[in-house]
Short mmCIF file of C-alpha atoms in Angstrom, two decimals:
data_model
loop_
_atom_site.label_atom_id
_atom_site.label_comp_id
_atom_site.label_asym_id
_atom_site.label_seq_id
_atom_site.Cartn_x
_atom_site.Cartn_y
_atom_site.Cartn_z
CA MET A 15 -6.74 9.73 87.25
CA SER A 16 -7.83 6.09 87.13
CA PHE A 17 -5.72 3.26 85.65
CA GLY A 18 -8.16 2.95 82.73
CA GLU A 19 -7.83 6.67 81.93
CA HIS A 20 -4.01 6.35 81.97
CA VAL A 21 -4.18 3.48 79.48
CA LYS A 22 -6.58 5.35 77.24
CA ARG A 23 -4.37 8.47 77.28
CA PHE A 24 -1.21 6.43 76.56
CA SER A 25 -2.91 4.63 73.66
CA SER A 26 -4.09 7.90 72.18
CA ARG A 27 -0.53 9.32 72.29
CA SER A 28 0.88 6.13 70.70
CA VAL A 29 -1.55 6.31 67.80
CA SER A 30 -0.74 9.99 67.30
CA MET A 31 3.03 9.35 67.31
CA LEU A 32 2.64 6.41 64.88
CA ALA A 33 0.64 8.57 62.46
CA HIS A 34 3.29 11.29 62.73
CA TYR A 35 6.17 8.97 61.82
CA GLN A 36 4.21 7.20 59.09
CA ALA A 37 3.63 10.55 57.41
CA LYS A 38 7.43 11.07 57.28
CA VAL A 39 8.26 7.64 55.76
CA PRO A 40 8.32 7.80 51.92
CA ASN A 41 6.23 5.29 49.97
CA GLY A 42 8.07 2.16 48.88
CA ILE A 43 10.70 2.17 51.64
CA TRP A 44 9.15 -0.94 53.24
CA GLN A 45 8.09 -3.63 50.78
CA GLU A 46 6.16 -6.90 50.94
CA CYS A 47 6.86 -9.89 48.73
CA PRO A 48 3.67 -10.94 46.90
CA HIS A 49 4.79 -14.58 47.01
CA CYS A 50 6.03 -15.28 50.57
CA HIS A 51 4.63 -12.04 52.11
CA ALA A 52 7.92 -11.24 53.87
CA SER A 53 8.38 -7.52 54.63
CA PHE A 54 11.79 -5.91 54.13
CA TYR A 55 13.68 -2.67 53.51
CA PHE A 56 13.47 -2.04 49.75
CA LYS A 57 17.26 -1.92 49.20
CA ARG A 58 17.52 -5.57 50.24
CA ALA A 59 15.88 -6.48 46.92
CA GLY A 60 19.04 -5.20 45.21
CA GLN A 61 19.49 -4.11 41.62
CA TYR A 62 17.78 -7.28 40.35
CA ARG A 63 14.61 -6.63 42.43
CA VAL A 64 14.51 -10.08 44.06
CA CYS A 65 12.90 -10.99 47.40
CA PRO A 66 15.76 -11.69 49.87
CA GLU A 67 13.68 -14.35 51.62
CA CYS A 68 12.26 -16.58 48.85
CA GLY A 69 14.01 -15.49 45.63
CA TYR A 70 10.85 -14.26 43.87
CA GLY A 71 11.61 -11.67 41.16
CA PHE A 72 9.45 -8.55 41.35
CA ARG A 73 7.71 -7.43 38.16
CA VAL A 74 9.75 -4.71 36.44
CA THR A 75 9.58 -2.90 33.12
CA ALA A 76 11.06 -4.37 29.95
CA HIS A 77 13.66 -1.60 29.83
CA ARG A 78 14.84 -2.48 33.33
CA ARG A 79 15.04 -6.17 32.43
CA LEU A 80 17.09 -5.26 29.37
CA LYS A 81 19.73 -3.60 31.59
CA MET A 82 20.00 -6.83 33.60
CA LEU A 83 20.92 -8.80 30.47
CA THR A 84 22.98 -6.62 28.13
CA LYS A 85 24.39 -3.18 27.33
CA HIS A 86 24.31 -3.78 23.58
CA PHE A 87 20.84 -3.45 22.05
CA GLU A 88 19.38 -2.14 18.79
CA GLU A 89 15.59 -1.83 18.98
CA TRP A 90 13.36 -3.05 16.17
CA ASP A 91 9.88 -1.70 15.23
CA ALA A 92 9.88 0.82 18.09
CA ASP A 93 6.94 2.86 16.72
CA LEU A 94 4.57 -0.04 16.12
CA GLU A 95 1.38 0.41 18.17
CA THR A 96 -2.22 -0.78 18.17
CA LYS A 97 -4.87 0.96 16.08
CA ASP A 98 -7.67 -0.07 18.49
CA PRO A 99 -9.30 -2.52 16.02
CA THR A 100 -12.54 -2.96 17.98
CA GLU A 101 -12.93 0.67 19.17
CA PHE A 102 -13.28 -0.61 22.72
CA PRO A 103 -14.55 2.03 25.22
CA GLU A 104 -11.76 3.78 27.19
CA TYR A 105 -9.13 1.57 25.54
CA ASP A 106 -7.24 4.52 24.06
CA ARG A 107 -6.91 6.07 27.54
CA LYS A 108 -5.63 2.77 28.97
CA ILE A 109 -3.04 2.47 26.19
CA LYS A 110 -1.73 5.99 26.80
CA LYS A 111 -1.44 5.33 30.53
CA ALA A 112 0.53 2.12 29.91
CA GLN A 113 2.79 3.89 27.40
CA SER A 114 3.58 6.57 29.95
CA ALA A 115 4.37 3.99 32.66
CA THR A 116 6.61 1.74 30.54
CA HIS A 117 8.00 4.05 27.81
CA LEU A 118 6.90 1.48 25.21
CA LYS A 119 4.42 1.85 22.35
CA ASP A 120 3.02 -1.57 23.28
CA GLY A 121 3.73 -4.48 25.61
CA VAL A 122 6.99 -5.91 24.24
CA LEU A 123 10.51 -4.67 23.56
CA THR A 124 12.26 -6.36 20.61
CA GLY A 125 15.57 -5.95 18.83
CA LYS A 126 19.06 -7.25 18.19
CA ALA A 127 21.24 -7.67 21.26
CA THR A 128 24.52 -9.16 22.40
CA ILE A 129 24.38 -11.50 25.39
CA GLY A 130 27.88 -12.47 26.43
CA ASP A 131 29.66 -12.45 23.07
CA TYR A 132 26.70 -13.81 21.12
CA PRO A 133 24.36 -11.81 18.87
CA VAL A 134 20.69 -12.68 19.36
CA ALA A 135 17.21 -11.48 18.53
CA LEU A 136 15.87 -10.47 21.94
CA GLY A 137 12.28 -9.93 23.03
CA ILE A 138 11.12 -8.85 26.50
CA MET A 139 7.43 -8.69 27.35
CA ASP A 140 6.46 -6.00 29.86
CA PRO A 141 4.12 -7.18 32.66
CA LEU A 142 3.33 -3.55 33.52
CA PHE A 143 1.84 -2.79 30.09
CA ILE A 144 -1.78 -3.86 30.61
CA MET A 145 -0.52 -7.02 32.36
CA GLY A 146 1.69 -7.88 29.38
CA SER A 147 -1.45 -8.86 27.49
CA LEU A 148 -1.06 -10.03 23.89
CA GLY A 149 -2.53 -7.59 21.38
CA THR A 150 -2.12 -6.90 17.67
CA ALA A 151 0.87 -4.57 18.00
CA ASN A 152 3.04 -6.68 20.28
CA GLY A 153 1.96 -9.81 18.38
CA GLU A 154 3.22 -8.17 15.18
CA ARG A 155 6.47 -7.11 16.85
CA ILE A 156 7.20 -10.64 18.10
CA THR A 157 6.35 -12.08 14.66
CA ARG A 158 8.67 -9.62 12.93
CA MET A 159 11.40 -10.42 15.47
CA PHE A 160 11.32 -14.12 14.53
CA GLU A 161 11.21 -13.27 10.84
CA LYS A 162 14.23 -10.96 11.10
CA ALA A 163 16.05 -13.55 13.23
CA THR A 164 15.46 -16.14 10.50
CA LYS A 165 16.69 -13.79 7.80
CA GLN A 166 19.78 -12.78 9.80
CA GLN A 167 20.44 -16.34 11.04
CA LEU A 168 20.12 -15.35 14.71
CA PRO A 169 18.94 -17.38 17.70
CA VAL A 170 16.00 -15.93 19.63
CA VAL A 171 15.78 -15.23 23.36
CA LEU A 172 12.25 -14.26 24.42
CA LEU A 173 11.31 -13.33 28.00
CA THR A 174 7.58 -13.85 28.49
CA ALA A 175 5.27 -12.20 31.03
CA SER A 176 1.59 -12.00 30.19
CA GLY A 177 -1.93 -12.22 31.53
CA GLY A 178 -3.01 -13.71 28.18
CA ALA A 179 -4.85 -12.34 25.16
CA ARG A 180 -5.95 -8.68 25.36
CA MET A 181 -9.73 -8.71 25.63
CA GLN A 182 -10.09 -5.17 24.25
CA GLU A 183 -8.90 -6.41 20.85
CA GLY A 184 -11.10 -9.51 20.72
CA ILE A 185 -10.47 -12.01 17.92
CA TYR A 186 -7.61 -9.87 16.57
CA SER A 187 -5.70 -10.62 19.77
CA LEU A 188 -6.34 -14.37 19.55
CA MET A 189 -5.06 -14.43 15.96
CA GLN A 190 -1.60 -13.42 17.19
CA MET A 191 -1.00 -16.87 18.70
CA ALA A 192 -1.23 -18.61 15.32
CA LYS A 193 0.73 -15.88 13.55
CA ILE A 194 3.64 -15.97 15.99
CA SER A 195 3.63 -19.78 16.10
CA GLN A 196 4.03 -19.89 12.33
CA ALA A 197 7.04 -17.55 12.53
CA VAL A 198 8.50 -19.74 15.30
CA ASN A 199 8.13 -22.83 13.08
CA VAL A 200 9.87 -21.16 10.12
CA HIS A 201 12.71 -20.05 12.42
CA SER A 202 13.04 -23.58 13.80
CA ALA A 203 13.00 -25.14 10.30
CA ALA A 204 15.98 -22.93 9.46
CA GLY A 205 17.94 -24.76 12.18
CA LEU A 206 18.05 -21.78 14.54
CA GLY A 207 17.73 -21.97 18.32
CA TYR A 208 14.98 -20.45 20.46
CA ILE A 209 15.22 -19.96 24.24
CA SER A 210 12.20 -18.78 26.21
CA VAL A 211 12.40 -17.40 29.75
CA ILE A 212 9.21 -17.66 31.81
CA MET A 213 8.69 -14.62 34.03
CA ASP A 214 5.89 -13.85 36.46
CA PRO A 215 3.16 -14.20 35.30
CA THR A 216 3.06 -16.16 32.05
CA THR A 217 -0.50 -17.33 31.38
CA GLY A 218 -3.29 -17.64 28.83
CA GLY A 219 -2.67 -17.61 25.11
CA VAL A 220 1.03 -16.80 25.54
CA THR A 221 1.52 -20.03 27.51
CA ALA A 222 -0.63 -21.91 24.98
CA SER A 223 1.57 -20.80 22.08
CA PHE A 224 5.04 -19.31 21.73
CA ALA A 225 6.12 -19.38 25.41
CA SER A 226 5.91 -23.17 25.30
CA GLN A 227 7.40 -23.73 21.83
CA ALA A 228 11.06 -23.05 22.57
CA ASP A 229 13.96 -25.47 22.19
CA ILE A 230 15.03 -24.58 25.73
CA THR A 231 12.63 -23.25 28.37
CA LEU A 232 14.03 -21.46 31.40
CA ALA A 233 12.08 -19.85 34.23
CA GLU A 234 12.57 -17.48 37.13
CA PRO A 235 11.93 -18.87 40.63
CA LYS A 236 8.36 -18.67 41.98
CA ALA A 237 6.88 -17.40 38.68
CA LEU A 238 3.23 -18.15 37.89
CA TYR A 239 2.97 -20.35 34.79
CA GLY A 240 -0.27 -21.78 33.43
CA PHE A 241 -3.19 -21.33 31.10
CA THR A 242 -6.35 -20.30 32.92
CA GLY A 243 -6.93 -19.32 36.54
CA LYS A 244 -6.69 -21.93 39.29
CA ARG A 245 -10.10 -20.98 40.67
CA VAL A 246 -11.77 -21.33 37.25
CA ILE A 247 -10.30 -24.82 36.84
CA GLU A 248 -11.43 -25.85 40.31
CA GLN A 249 -14.97 -24.66 39.60
CA THR A 250 -14.96 -26.52 36.28
CA ILE A 251 -13.70 -29.89 37.56
CA ASN A 252 -15.24 -29.49 41.03
CA LYS A 253 -11.97 -30.46 42.68
CA GLU A 254 -9.41 -28.60 44.79
CA LEU A 255 -5.99 -28.25 43.18
CA PRO A 256 -2.57 -28.24 44.94
CA SER A 257 -1.30 -24.86 46.11
CA ASP A 258 1.71 -25.08 43.75
CA PHE A 259 -0.41 -26.15 40.76
CA GLN A 260 0.64 -23.25 38.50
CA SER A 261 4.16 -22.65 39.78
CA VAL A 262 7.23 -23.06 37.57
CA GLU A 263 8.60 -25.39 40.25
CA ASN A 264 5.67 -27.75 39.69
CA SER A 265 6.06 -27.47 35.90
CA TYR A 266 9.78 -28.26 36.25
CA LYS A 267 9.00 -31.48 38.14
CA ARG A 268 6.74 -32.55 35.25
CA GLY A 269 9.19 -31.70 32.47
CA PHE A 270 7.58 -28.54 31.06
CA ILE A 271 10.49 -26.36 32.24
CA ASP A 272 14.12 -27.27 31.53
CA GLU A 273 15.73 -25.20 34.28
CA ILE A 274 14.83 -22.66 36.95
CA VAL A 275 17.45 -19.89 37.00
CA PRO A 276 17.71 -17.07 39.57
CA ARG A 277 17.35 -13.66 37.97
CA GLU A 278 20.84 -12.54 38.95
CA ARG A 279 22.32 -15.56 37.12
CA MET A 280 20.14 -15.37 34.01
CA ALA A 281 22.59 -13.48 31.76
CA GLU A 282 25.36 -15.92 32.65
CA ARG A 283 23.19 -18.97 31.98
CA LEU A 284 21.92 -17.58 28.67
CA THR A 285 25.53 -16.98 27.59
CA GLN A 286 26.38 -20.62 28.34
CA LEU A 287 23.38 -21.91 26.39
CA LEU A 288 24.03 -19.59 23.45
CA SER A 289 27.59 -20.91 23.25
CA ILE A 290 26.18 -24.44 22.97
CA LEU A 291 23.73 -23.38 20.24
CA GLU A 292 26.56 -21.64 18.37
CA ALA A 293 28.75 -24.75 18.54
CA LYS A 294 25.82 -26.89 17.32
CA LYS A 295 25.21 -24.49 14.42
CA TRP A 296 28.84 -24.67 13.25
CA GLY A 297 28.91 -28.43 13.79
CA GLU A 298 26.01 -28.84 11.36
CA ALA A 299 27.39 -26.34 8.82
#
């Protein structure tokens, strides 16, 4: 047998062995970070689902995020869901698929929670529910959350993650920005604090309204934060933008973000800030 035939035979066996072992490795054991592209054994991400190389927080469901922040939670408006106002084709099927994946009626979880020793109105947007897009149902839930927080004299903590307005609901989706913003203003006028936490991604109409209206704006490391897509902006202005243009790190440098907090320290930092808001509230009483 020639040298070339030996090489060919060896290569064929190697490919066969690789395919054999790949078939025995369960999906998800080896993961790649979408930010730094490092590959690692999935358990290295830990219970907080954070890349061990760059600190990027993987996108997780709202229910999983809730467990990272508190054990004390009373959900509000759990059954509120969209009525498909525009009768968009296949939209009903997409909604049902998202509901099954996230165990939510729509893309946000809201309710009364205790973070540290402090009662708060808590909202968590779910990036896995149609990209956390803002529709009529989750817009209504967030509005009601601010209204109940105002009535009960509670501060608000809202974790945002969204691809923007939900196109399947058209103008009804866009109306949610103004509606929520009005509820935010009433809550603020009552002298109550609002903390937003920017998760990956926070874009579009959510960025243009309530995500950017908080008294204190925190963010997770390496999260995408902006209005419209980088490529769209470049095509519009005919100019190349920096690679970090829509990162929270870039926004922090320019004063749009108050602090970047690692996911595993978020509950602790929120507790500290809530204690300050509580002291301020009593100081003004």
